[in-house]
């Protein structure tokens, strides 16, 4: 393991409570944790039914590796695209017309620029934002498919179709002679091709986003500079998960970057197993890894968390900078990941108006110091919580592990971890997995922490949360760098009640 930038933490003791419990948190302040002893029951959640357009076969295939939905709808991006294309004033007039609620004042205000609104005779009125947007794009597609018959079409219909297809700037100023302008200045095949591309692009013509539109963070090693690895799902044209790739973002050494160490992860048919085989790579690999979602019982739609775990035959052949070759056994080795749909992620937590608690699971691994010779310890809590205080934007993760500690972590509104607590709750923790009150030092601060949370929901109202937590401290004096470090790798997923 590598050394990290110094960080100051406070490790203290707090009273043990239920798996979802807690209370005031000493020097961390009150993070809005519900009363101790509350029992979390995943059966209380009603799993939302999937209603997307991805085929049932693909949905069943993806369910073998992920709990989250294979696609989600989000009308916000599509509406914004149309507002940007048409201008807000005309977009509102167009929606009013299509919904049968024509506002004469609005239409008159734009009449000189875009032409009079056309009475559609009371047929095919749309009834919702999603329905109306879809009608705009369906009409766009119909017009563009028939551009060879320009003379038989309505000028306004042609204009609207071209604007929706992204040609608004090109046809600006040619409202009266739009047909002649299209014939003389625009390639009809190019128009049709761009229109079809717009129609099928999520956030433009399509309000449906599939797993290509997700973003995951992962922990492949101890994290440097508060930067996690980036994990990307490879998705085929049908929306099926077919592989996993990692991006080097400077979280590990350049020699053993995630992109090199974990290349070639291709999914085996519709299973949760991935071929870990890249025999010709810079670091040759062999064997398999399994993807396991820990969110099965939570009914998460927009997010997910879990691990990629090495099967018994998973190995990497590593060549160090001096040319020495060794084989690294990855059997049982877990790579935690967490993330979800970009369009459902709440990027600005300042927009969250009320305190919120997410109830869920925490799963991970305690990796003892290499010099101890002990095996990694899997840990799991089925009554974990993550709370968010809307006033000071403090976040508090608490999880009680039967075979380890009760863990409490607090991050302040500036994104700094200010409080980490482990309480043995009277349990006898094996020496190899004990967290010291103060890490050993050899002139530097031998301690590091990473805690990243992501909230997901509709209209900036959080309904789901995932998190990754990592903590490292030096617990043994060893001559080899990193050989004496204890590491905790943890993932969390939860949802509101």
Coordinates of C-alpha atoms in Angstrom, one line a residue:
X1 CA 0.0 0.0 0.0
X2 CA 1.1 3.6 -0.6
X3 CA 1.4 6.5 1.7
X4 CA -1.1 9.3 1.5
X5 CA -1.4 13.0 2.2
X6 CA -1.7 13.7 5.9
X7 CA -5.2 13.9 7.4
X8 CA -6.4 14.6 10.9
X9 CA -9.1 12.4 12.3
X10 CA -10.6 11.9 15.7
X11 CA -11.4 8.4 16.8
X12 CA -13.6 8.2 19.9
X13 CA -16.0 5.8 21.6
X14 CA -19.8 6.1 21.5
X15 CA -22.6 4.0 23.0
X16 CA -23.7 1.1 20.9
X17 CA -27.2 1.1 19.6
X18 CA -29.3 -0.7 17.0
X19 CA -28.0 -1.2 13.6
X20 CA -29.9 1.9 12.5
X21 CA -29.4 3.7 15.7
X22 CA -27.2 6.5 17.0
X23 CA -28.0 9.8 18.6
X24 CA -25.9 12.9 19.3
X25 CA -22.4 12.2 18.1
X26 CA -20.1 14.0 20.5
X27 CA -17.7 16.3 18.8
X28 CA -19.3 15.6 15.4
X29 CA -22.6 17.3 16.4
X30 CA -26.1 16.0 15.8
X31 CA -26.3 14.6 12.3
X32 CA -30.0 14.0 12.5
X33 CA -29.7 10.2 13.2
X34 CA -33.0 8.6 14.3
X35 CA -33.3 7.1 17.7
X36 CA -31.2 4.1 18.6
X37 CA -32.8 0.6 18.4
X38 CA -35.0 1.2 15.3
X39 CA -35.1 -2.0 13.3
X40 CA -34.8 -1.8 9.6
X41 CA -36.9 -4.2 7.7
X42 CA -36.4 -4.4 3.9
X43 CA -39.8 -6.1 3.6
X44 CA -41.4 -2.7 4.4
X45 CA -40.3 -1.5 1.0
X46 CA -42.5 -2.1 -2.0
X47 CA -40.2 -2.7 -5.0
X48 CA -41.3 -0.4 -7.8
X49 CA -42.2 -2.3 -11.0
X50 CA -40.0 -1.8 -14.0
X51 CA -41.8 -0.1 -16.9
X52 CA -39.1 0.9 -19.3
X53 CA -38.7 -0.1 -23.0
X54 CA -35.7 -2.4 -22.6
X55 CA -36.9 -5.9 -23.5
X56 CA -37.8 -8.4 -20.7
X57 CA -35.0 -10.7 -21.7
X58 CA -32.4 -7.9 -21.3
X59 CA -33.9 -6.8 -18.0
X60 CA -33.7 -10.4 -16.7
X61 CA -30.1 -10.6 -17.9
X62 CA -29.1 -7.4 -16.2
X63 CA -30.8 -8.5 -13.0
X64 CA -28.2 -11.2 -12.6
X65 CA -25.6 -8.5 -11.9
X66 CA -27.4 -5.3 -10.9
X67 CA -30.5 -4.5 -8.9
X68 CA -31.2 -1.1 -10.4
X69 CA -33.5 -0.6 -13.3
X70 CA -32.2 -1.3 -16.8
X71 CA -33.5 2.1 -17.9
X72 CA -35.2 5.2 -16.4
X73 CA -37.3 8.1 -17.7
X74 CA -36.3 11.6 -17.1
X75 CA -38.3 14.4 -18.8
X76 CA -36.2 17.3 -17.4
X77 CA -33.4 17.0 -19.9
X78 CA -35.7 16.5 -22.8
X79 CA -37.8 19.6 -21.9
X80 CA -34.6 21.7 -21.5
X81 CA -33.4 20.5 -24.9
X82 CA -36.6 21.7 -26.5
X83 CA -36.6 25.0 -24.6
X84 CA -33.0 25.6 -25.8
X85 CA -34.0 24.8 -29.4
X86 CA -37.3 26.7 -29.7
X87 CA -36.8 29.4 -27.0
X88 CA -38.9 29.2 -23.9
X89 CA -41.7 31.6 -25.1
X90 CA -42.4 29.6 -28.3
X91 CA -42.0 26.2 -26.5
X92 CA -44.7 27.2 -24.1
X93 CA -46.9 28.4 -26.9
X94 CA -46.3 25.1 -28.8
X95 CA -47.2 23.0 -25.7
X96 CA -50.3 25.1 -25.2
X97 CA -51.4 24.4 -28.8
X98 CA -50.6 20.6 -28.6
X99 CA -52.4 20.2 -25.3
X100 CA -55.5 22.1 -26.5
X101 CA -54.9 25.0 -24.1
X102 CA -53.9 27.7 -26.6
X103 CA -53.1 30.9 -24.9
X104 CA -54.0 33.6 -27.4
X105 CA -51.8 36.2 -25.7
X106 CA -48.8 33.9 -25.8
X107 CA -49.4 32.9 -29.4
X108 CA -49.9 36.5 -30.5
X109 CA -46.7 37.5 -28.8
X110 CA -44.7 35.2 -31.0
X111 CA -46.9 35.3 -34.1
X112 CA -44.7 37.7 -36.1
X113 CA -41.6 35.5 -35.5
X114 CA -42.9 32.0 -35.8
X115 CA -46.3 32.2 -37.5
X116 CA -49.8 31.7 -36.2
X117 CA -50.7 28.6 -34.1
X118 CA -52.6 26.1 -36.0
X119 CA -55.9 24.7 -34.7
X120 CA -55.5 20.9 -34.8
X121 CA -59.3 20.4 -34.6
X122 CA -59.3 18.9 -31.1
X123 CA -57.5 15.7 -32.0
X124 CA -54.5 14.1 -30.5
X125 CA -54.2 16.5 -27.6
X126 CA -51.3 15.7 -25.2
X127 CA -52.0 15.5 -21.5
X128 CA -48.6 15.7 -19.8
X129 CA -45.2 17.1 -20.2
X130 CA -43.8 13.8 -21.3
X131 CA -46.8 13.2 -23.7
X132 CA -46.4 16.6 -25.2
X133 CA -42.7 16.4 -25.7
X134 CA -43.1 13.0 -27.3
X135 CA -45.7 14.5 -29.7
X136 CA -43.2 17.2 -30.8
X137 CA -40.6 14.6 -31.6
X138 CA -43.1 12.2 -33.3
X139 CA -44.3 15.0 -35.5
X140 CA -40.7 15.9 -36.2
X141 CA -40.0 12.4 -37.3
X142 CA -43.1 12.2 -39.5
X143 CA -42.2 15.5 -41.3
X144 CA -38.5 14.6 -41.8
X145 CA -39.5 11.2 -43.2
X146 CA -41.6 13.0 -45.9
X147 CA -39.3 15.8 -46.9
X148 CA -39.4 14.6 -50.5
X149 CA -42.9 16.0 -50.5
X150 CA -42.1 19.5 -49.2
X151 CA -44.7 21.3 -51.3
X152 CA -47.5 19.3 -49.8
X153 CA -46.6 20.2 -46.2
X154 CA -47.4 23.1 -43.8
X155 CA -44.6 25.7 -43.5
X156 CA -44.9 25.7 -39.7
X157 CA -44.7 21.9 -39.4
X158 CA -41.5 22.0 -41.4
X159 CA -40.0 24.8 -39.3
X160 CA -40.9 23.0 -36.0
X161 CA -39.4 19.7 -37.3
X162 CA -36.2 21.4 -38.3
X163 CA -35.8 23.2 -35.0
X164 CA -36.5 20.1 -33.0
X165 CA -33.8 18.3 -35.2
X166 CA -31.2 20.9 -34.3
X167 CA -31.4 23.1 -37.4
X168 CA -32.9 26.2 -35.7
X169 CA -29.8 28.4 -36.2
X170 CA -29.4 27.4 -39.8
X171 CA -32.9 28.3 -40.9
X172 CA -33.2 31.4 -38.8
X173 CA -34.5 34.3 -40.9
X174 CA -36.0 32.1 -43.6
X175 CA -39.5 31.6 -42.1
X176 CA -41.5 32.7 -45.1
X177 CA -39.6 30.8 -47.8
X178 CA -38.7 27.7 -45.7
X179 CA -39.5 25.2 -48.4
X180 CA -37.3 26.9 -51.0
X181 CA -34.5 27.3 -48.5
X182 CA -34.6 23.6 -47.6
X183 CA -34.5 22.7 -51.3
X184 CA -31.7 25.0 -52.2
X185 CA -29.5 25.1 -49.1
X186 CA -29.9 21.8 -47.2
X187 CA -29.2 18.2 -47.9
X188 CA -32.4 16.2 -47.2
X189 CA -30.5 13.0 -46.3
X190 CA -28.4 14.9 -43.8
X191 CA -31.5 16.3 -42.3
X192 CA -33.1 12.9 -42.0
X193 CA -30.0 11.3 -40.5
X194 CA -29.6 14.1 -37.9
X195 CA -33.3 14.0 -37.0
X196 CA -33.1 10.2 -36.5
X197 CA -30.1 10.6 -34.3
X198 CA -31.7 13.3 -32.2
X199 CA -34.9 11.2 -31.9
X200 CA -32.9 8.3 -30.4
X201 CA -30.6 10.3 -28.1
X202 CA -31.4 10.3 -24.4
X203 CA -32.0 13.8 -23.1
X204 CA -32.9 15.0 -26.6
X205 CA -35.6 13.0 -28.5
X206 CA -35.7 10.2 -26.0
X207 CA -36.6 10.6 -22.3
X208 CA -35.4 7.1 -21.6
X209 CA -31.8 6.5 -20.3
X210 CA -30.3 3.1 -20.1
X211 CA -27.3 1.7 -18.3
X212 CA -24.9 3.5 -20.7
X213 CA -25.9 6.7 -18.9
X214 CA -24.7 5.6 -15.4
X215 CA -21.6 6.6 -13.5
X216 CA -19.9 4.4 -10.9
X217 CA -17.0 4.9 -8.6
X218 CA -14.9 2.0 -7.3
X219 CA -12.2 1.2 -4.8
X220 CA -9.4 -1.0 -6.3
X221 CA -6.7 0.0 -3.9
X222 CA -6.2 2.5 -1.1
X223 CA -7.3 5.9 -2.5
X224 CA -5.0 8.8 -3.0
X225 CA -5.8 12.5 -3.1
X226 CA -9.5 11.7 -2.3
X227 CA -10.0 10.4 -5.9
X228 CA -11.8 7.1 -6.5
X229 CA -11.4 4.9 -9.5
X230 CA -14.0 5.2 -12.3
X231 CA -15.9 2.0 -13.3
X232 CA -17.8 2.0 -16.5
X233 CA -20.4 -0.6 -17.6
X234 CA -20.1 -1.7 -21.2
X235 CA -23.6 -1.9 -22.6
X236 CA -24.7 -3.3 -26.0
X237 CA -27.2 -1.8 -28.3
X238 CA -30.1 -3.7 -26.6
X239 CA -29.2 -2.3 -23.2
X240 CA -27.5 -5.5 -21.8
X241 CA -24.4 -5.4 -19.6
X242 CA -21.6 -7.1 -21.5
X243 CA -18.4 -6.0 -19.7
X244 CA -16.7 -3.7 -17.2
X245 CA -13.8 -1.3 -17.8
X246 CA -11.8 0.9 -15.4
X247 CA -10.3 4.3 -16.0
X248 CA -7.0 5.5 -14.5
X249 CA -7.8 8.8 -12.7
X250 CA -4.6 8.9 -10.7
X251 CA -6.0 7.0 -7.7
X252 CA -3.3 4.3 -7.9
X253 CA 0.3 4.1 -9.2
X254 CA 0.8 4.6 -12.9
X255 CA 2.5 1.2 -13.1
X256 CA -0.5 -0.6 -11.6
X257 CA -3.3 1.6 -12.7
X258 CA -6.8 0.2 -12.8
X259 CA -6.9 0.3 -16.6
X260 CA -3.9 -2.0 -16.7
X261 CA -4.6 -4.3 -13.7
X262 CA -8.3 -4.9 -14.4
X263 CA -8.5 -5.0 -18.2
X264 CA -10.4 -7.5 -20.3
X265 CA -13.5 -8.0 -18.0
X266 CA -16.0 -9.4 -20.5
X267 CA -19.3 -10.9 -19.2
X268 CA -20.0 -14.6 -19.6
X269 CA -23.4 -14.8 -21.4
X270 CA -26.2 -13.8 -18.9
X271 CA -24.4 -14.8 -15.7
X272 CA -22.8 -12.6 -13.1
X273 CA -19.4 -13.9 -14.0
X274 CA -16.9 -11.9 -16.1
X275 CA -13.9 -13.3 -17.9
X276 CA -10.8 -11.8 -16.4
X277 CA -8.6 -12.8 -19.3
X278 CA -6.1 -10.6 -21.1
X279 CA -3.1 -12.9 -21.6
X280 CA -1.4 -10.4 -23.9
X281 CA -1.9 -7.4 -21.7
X282 CA 0.8 -5.4 -19.9
X283 CA -0.2 -7.2 -16.7
X284 CA -1.5 -10.6 -18.1
X285 CA -4.6 -11.8 -16.4
X286 CA -6.6 -15.1 -16.1
X287 CA -9.7 -16.4 -14.4
X288 CA -13.0 -14.9 -13.6
X289 CA -14.6 -12.3 -11.4
X290 CA -18.2 -12.2 -10.1
X291 CA -20.3 -9.1 -9.9
X292 CA -22.5 -9.1 -6.8
X293 CA -25.1 -6.4 -6.0
X294 CA -25.9 -5.9 -2.3
X295 CA -29.1 -4.0 -3.1
X296 CA -31.3 -7.0 -3.9
X297 CA -33.8 -6.4 -1.1
X298 CA -33.8 -2.6 -1.2
X299 CA -35.7 -2.0 -4.4
X300 CA -33.3 0.7 -5.7
X301 CA -34.3 2.0 -9.1
X302 CA -31.7 4.7 -9.8
X303 CA -28.6 3.4 -8.0
X304 CA -26.7 0.3 -7.0
X305 CA -23.7 -0.9 -5.0
X306 CA -21.8 -4.1 -4.6
X307 CA -18.5 -5.8 -5.4
X308 CA -16.6 -7.4 -8.1
X309 CA -15.0 -10.4 -6.4
X310 CA -12.3 -12.6 -7.7
X311 CA -13.1 -16.3 -8.3
X312 CA -10.7 -19.0 -7.2
X313 CA -8.9 -18.9 -10.5
X314 CA -8.4 -15.1 -10.8
X315 CA -4.8 -14.1 -11.1
X316 CA -2.6 -11.3 -12.4
X317 CA 1.0 -11.7 -13.5
X318 CA 2.8 -8.6 -12.2
X319 CA 6.1 -7.3 -13.4
X320 CA 7.6 -4.7 -11.2
X321 CA 9.9 -1.8 -12.3
X322 CA 13.0 -3.9 -11.8
X323 CA 11.6 -6.6 -14.1
X324 CA 10.8 -9.1 -11.4
X325 CA 7.8 -11.3 -12.3
X326 CA 5.3 -12.5 -9.7
X327 CA 1.7 -13.9 -9.7
X328 CA -0.9 -12.2 -7.7
X329 CA -3.8 -14.3 -6.5
X330 CA -7.1 -12.4 -6.6
X331 CA -9.4 -15.2 -5.3
X332 CA -11.9 -13.7 -2.9
X333 CA -10.5 -10.2 -3.5
X334 CA -13.4 -7.6 -3.5
X335 CA -13.6 -4.4 -5.5
X336 CA -16.4 -2.3 -4.1
X337 CA -18.4 -0.1 -6.4
X338 CA -21.3 2.3 -6.1
X339 CA -23.1 4.7 -8.4
X340 CA -26.2 5.2 -10.5
X341 CA -28.0 7.2 -13.3
X342 CA -26.5 10.6 -14.0
X343 CA -29.9 12.2 -14.7
X344 CA -31.2 11.1 -11.3
X345 CA -28.2 12.1 -9.2
X346 CA -28.6 15.2 -7.1
X347 CA -25.4 17.1 -7.9
X348 CA -26.0 20.1 -5.6
X349 CA -26.9 18.9 -2.1
X350 CA -27.7 22.5 -1.2
X351 CA -30.9 22.0 -3.1
X352 CA -32.1 19.3 -0.6
X353 CA -34.6 21.2 1.6
X354 CA -35.3 18.7 4.5
X355 CA -33.4 16.3 6.7
X356 CA -33.4 12.8 5.3
X357 CA -32.5 9.3 6.5
X358 CA -31.6 6.4 4.1
X359 CA -32.1 2.9 5.5
X360 CA -30.2 0.1 4.0
X361 CA -27.2 -2.2 4.0
X362 CA -23.4 -1.8 4.4
X363 CA -21.0 -4.5 3.1
X364 CA -17.3 -4.6 2.9
X365 CA -14.0 -6.0 3.9
X366 CA -11.5 -5.4 6.7
X367 CA -8.1 -6.1 5.2
X368 CA -5.5 -6.7 8.0
X369 CA -1.9 -5.7 7.7
X370 CA 0.0 -7.8 5.2
X371 CA 2.6 -8.5 7.8
X372 CA 0.0 -10.2 10.1
X373 CA -0.6 -13.0 7.7
X374 CA -4.3 -13.0 8.5
X375 CA -7.1 -13.3 5.9
X376 CA -9.5 -10.5 5.0
X377 CA -12.6 -10.3 7.1
X378 CA -16.0 -9.8 5.4
X379 CA -18.3 -7.5 7.2
X380 CA -22.0 -6.8 6.7
X381 CA -24.7 -4.8 8.4
X382 CA -28.4 -5.1 7.4
X383 CA -29.4 -2.2 9.6
X384 CA -27.2 0.6 8.3
X385 CA -28.3 4.2 7.9
X386 CA -27.0 7.3 6.2
X387 CA -28.5 10.7 7.3
X388 CA -28.3 14.1 5.8
X389 CA -28.8 17.3 7.8
X390 CA -30.2 19.9 5.4
X391 CA -29.2 22.8 7.7
X392 CA -25.4 22.2 7.9
X393 CA -25.2 19.5 5.1
X394 CA -23.6 17.1 7.5
X395 CA -23.7 13.4 6.6
X396 CA -23.5 10.5 9.0
X397 CA -23.1 6.9 8.2
X398 CA -23.6 4.3 10.9
X399 CA -23.4 0.5 10.6
X400 CA -23.2 -2.2 13.3
X401 CA -21.3 -5.3 12.3
X402 CA -21.8 -8.4 14.4
X403 CA -18.3 -9.7 13.8
X404 CA -16.5 -6.4 14.0
X405 CA -17.2 -2.9 15.4
X406 CA -20.1 -0.5 15.3
X407 CA -18.9 2.2 12.9
X408 CA -19.9 5.8 12.7
X409 CA -18.5 8.3 10.2
X410 CA -19.4 12.0 9.8
X411 CA -18.6 14.3 6.9
X412 CA -19.2 18.0 7.2
X413 CA -20.8 20.3 4.7
X414 CA -17.5 21.1 3.1
X415 CA -16.9 17.4 2.3
X416 CA -14.4 16.8 5.0
X417 CA -14.5 13.7 7.2
X418 CA -14.4 15.1 10.7
X419 CA -15.3 12.1 12.9
X420 CA -14.7 8.4 12.7
X421 CA -15.7 6.1 15.6
X422 CA -15.4 2.4 16.1
X423 CA -17.1 0.8 19.2
X424 CA -16.6 -2.9 19.9
X425 CA -19.9 -3.0 21.8
X426 CA -18.4 -5.6 24.1
X427 CA -17.3 -7.9 21.4
X428 CA -13.9 -9.5 21.3
X429 CA -12.3 -8.3 18.1
X430 CA -9.4 -10.5 16.9
X431 CA -6.1 -8.6 17.2
X432 CA -5.5 -8.6 13.4
X433 CA -8.7 -6.5 12.8
X434 CA -8.4 -4.1 15.8
X435 CA -8.5 -0.4 15.0
X436 CA -6.1 1.6 17.2
X437 CA -7.2 4.7 19.0
X438 CA -4.1 6.4 17.5
X439 CA -2.3 5.0 14.4
X440 CA 1.4 4.2 14.7
X441 CA 3.7 7.0 13.4
X442 CA 7.2 7.1 12.0
X443 CA 7.3 10.9 11.7
X444 CA 4.3 11.2 9.4
X445 CA 0.5 10.9 9.8
X446 CA -0.1 7.3 8.9
X447 CA -3.8 7.5 8.5
X448 CA -6.1 8.2 5.5
X449 CA -9.9 8.3 4.9
X450 CA -12.2 8.5 1.9
X451 CA -16.0 8.9 2.2
X452 CA -18.1 9.6 -0.9
X453 CA -21.9 9.8 -1.0
X454 CA -24.3 10.1 -3.9
X455 CA -28.0 10.9 -3.6
X456 CA -30.6 10.1 -6.3
X457 CA -34.2 11.0 -6.8
X458 CA -36.8 13.0 -8.8
X459 CA -36.9 16.8 -8.8
X460 CA -34.0 17.1 -6.3
X461 CA -35.9 15.1 -3.7
X462 CA -33.6 12.4 -2.5
X463 CA -35.0 8.9 -2.4
X464 CA -31.9 6.7 -2.7
X465 CA -28.3 6.9 -1.6
X466 CA -25.1 5.0 -2.1
X467 CA -21.7 5.5 -0.5
X468 CA -18.1 4.3 -0.5
X469 CA -16.0 4.5 2.6
X470 CA -12.3 3.6 3.0
X471 CA -10.1 4.0 6.1
X472 CA -6.5 3.1 6.5
X473 CA -4.2 3.3 9.5
X474 CA -0.8 1.9 10.4
X475 CA -1.1 -0.8 13.1
X476 CA 2.2 -2.6 12.8
X477 CA 5.8 -1.4 12.6
X478 CA 7.3 -3.2 9.6
X479 CA 10.4 -2.5 7.4
X480 CA 8.3 -2.9 4.2
X481 CA 6.3 0.2 3.2
X482 CA 2.5 -0.5 3.6
X483 CA 3.0 -3.9 5.2
X484 CA 1.7 -2.7 8.5
X485 CA -1.5 -1.0 7.3
X486 CA -5.1 -2.0 8.3
X487 CA -7.7 -1.1 5.6
X488 CA -11.5 -1.0 5.7
X489 CA -13.3 -1.0 2.4
X490 CA -17.0 -0.4 2.7
X491 CA -20.0 0.2 0.5
X492 CA -23.5 1.4 1.5
X493 CA -26.9 1.6 -0.3
X494 CA -30.2 2.7 1.1
X495 CA -33.5 4.4 0.5
X496 CA -36.0 6.5 2.4
X497 CA -39.1 5.0 3.9

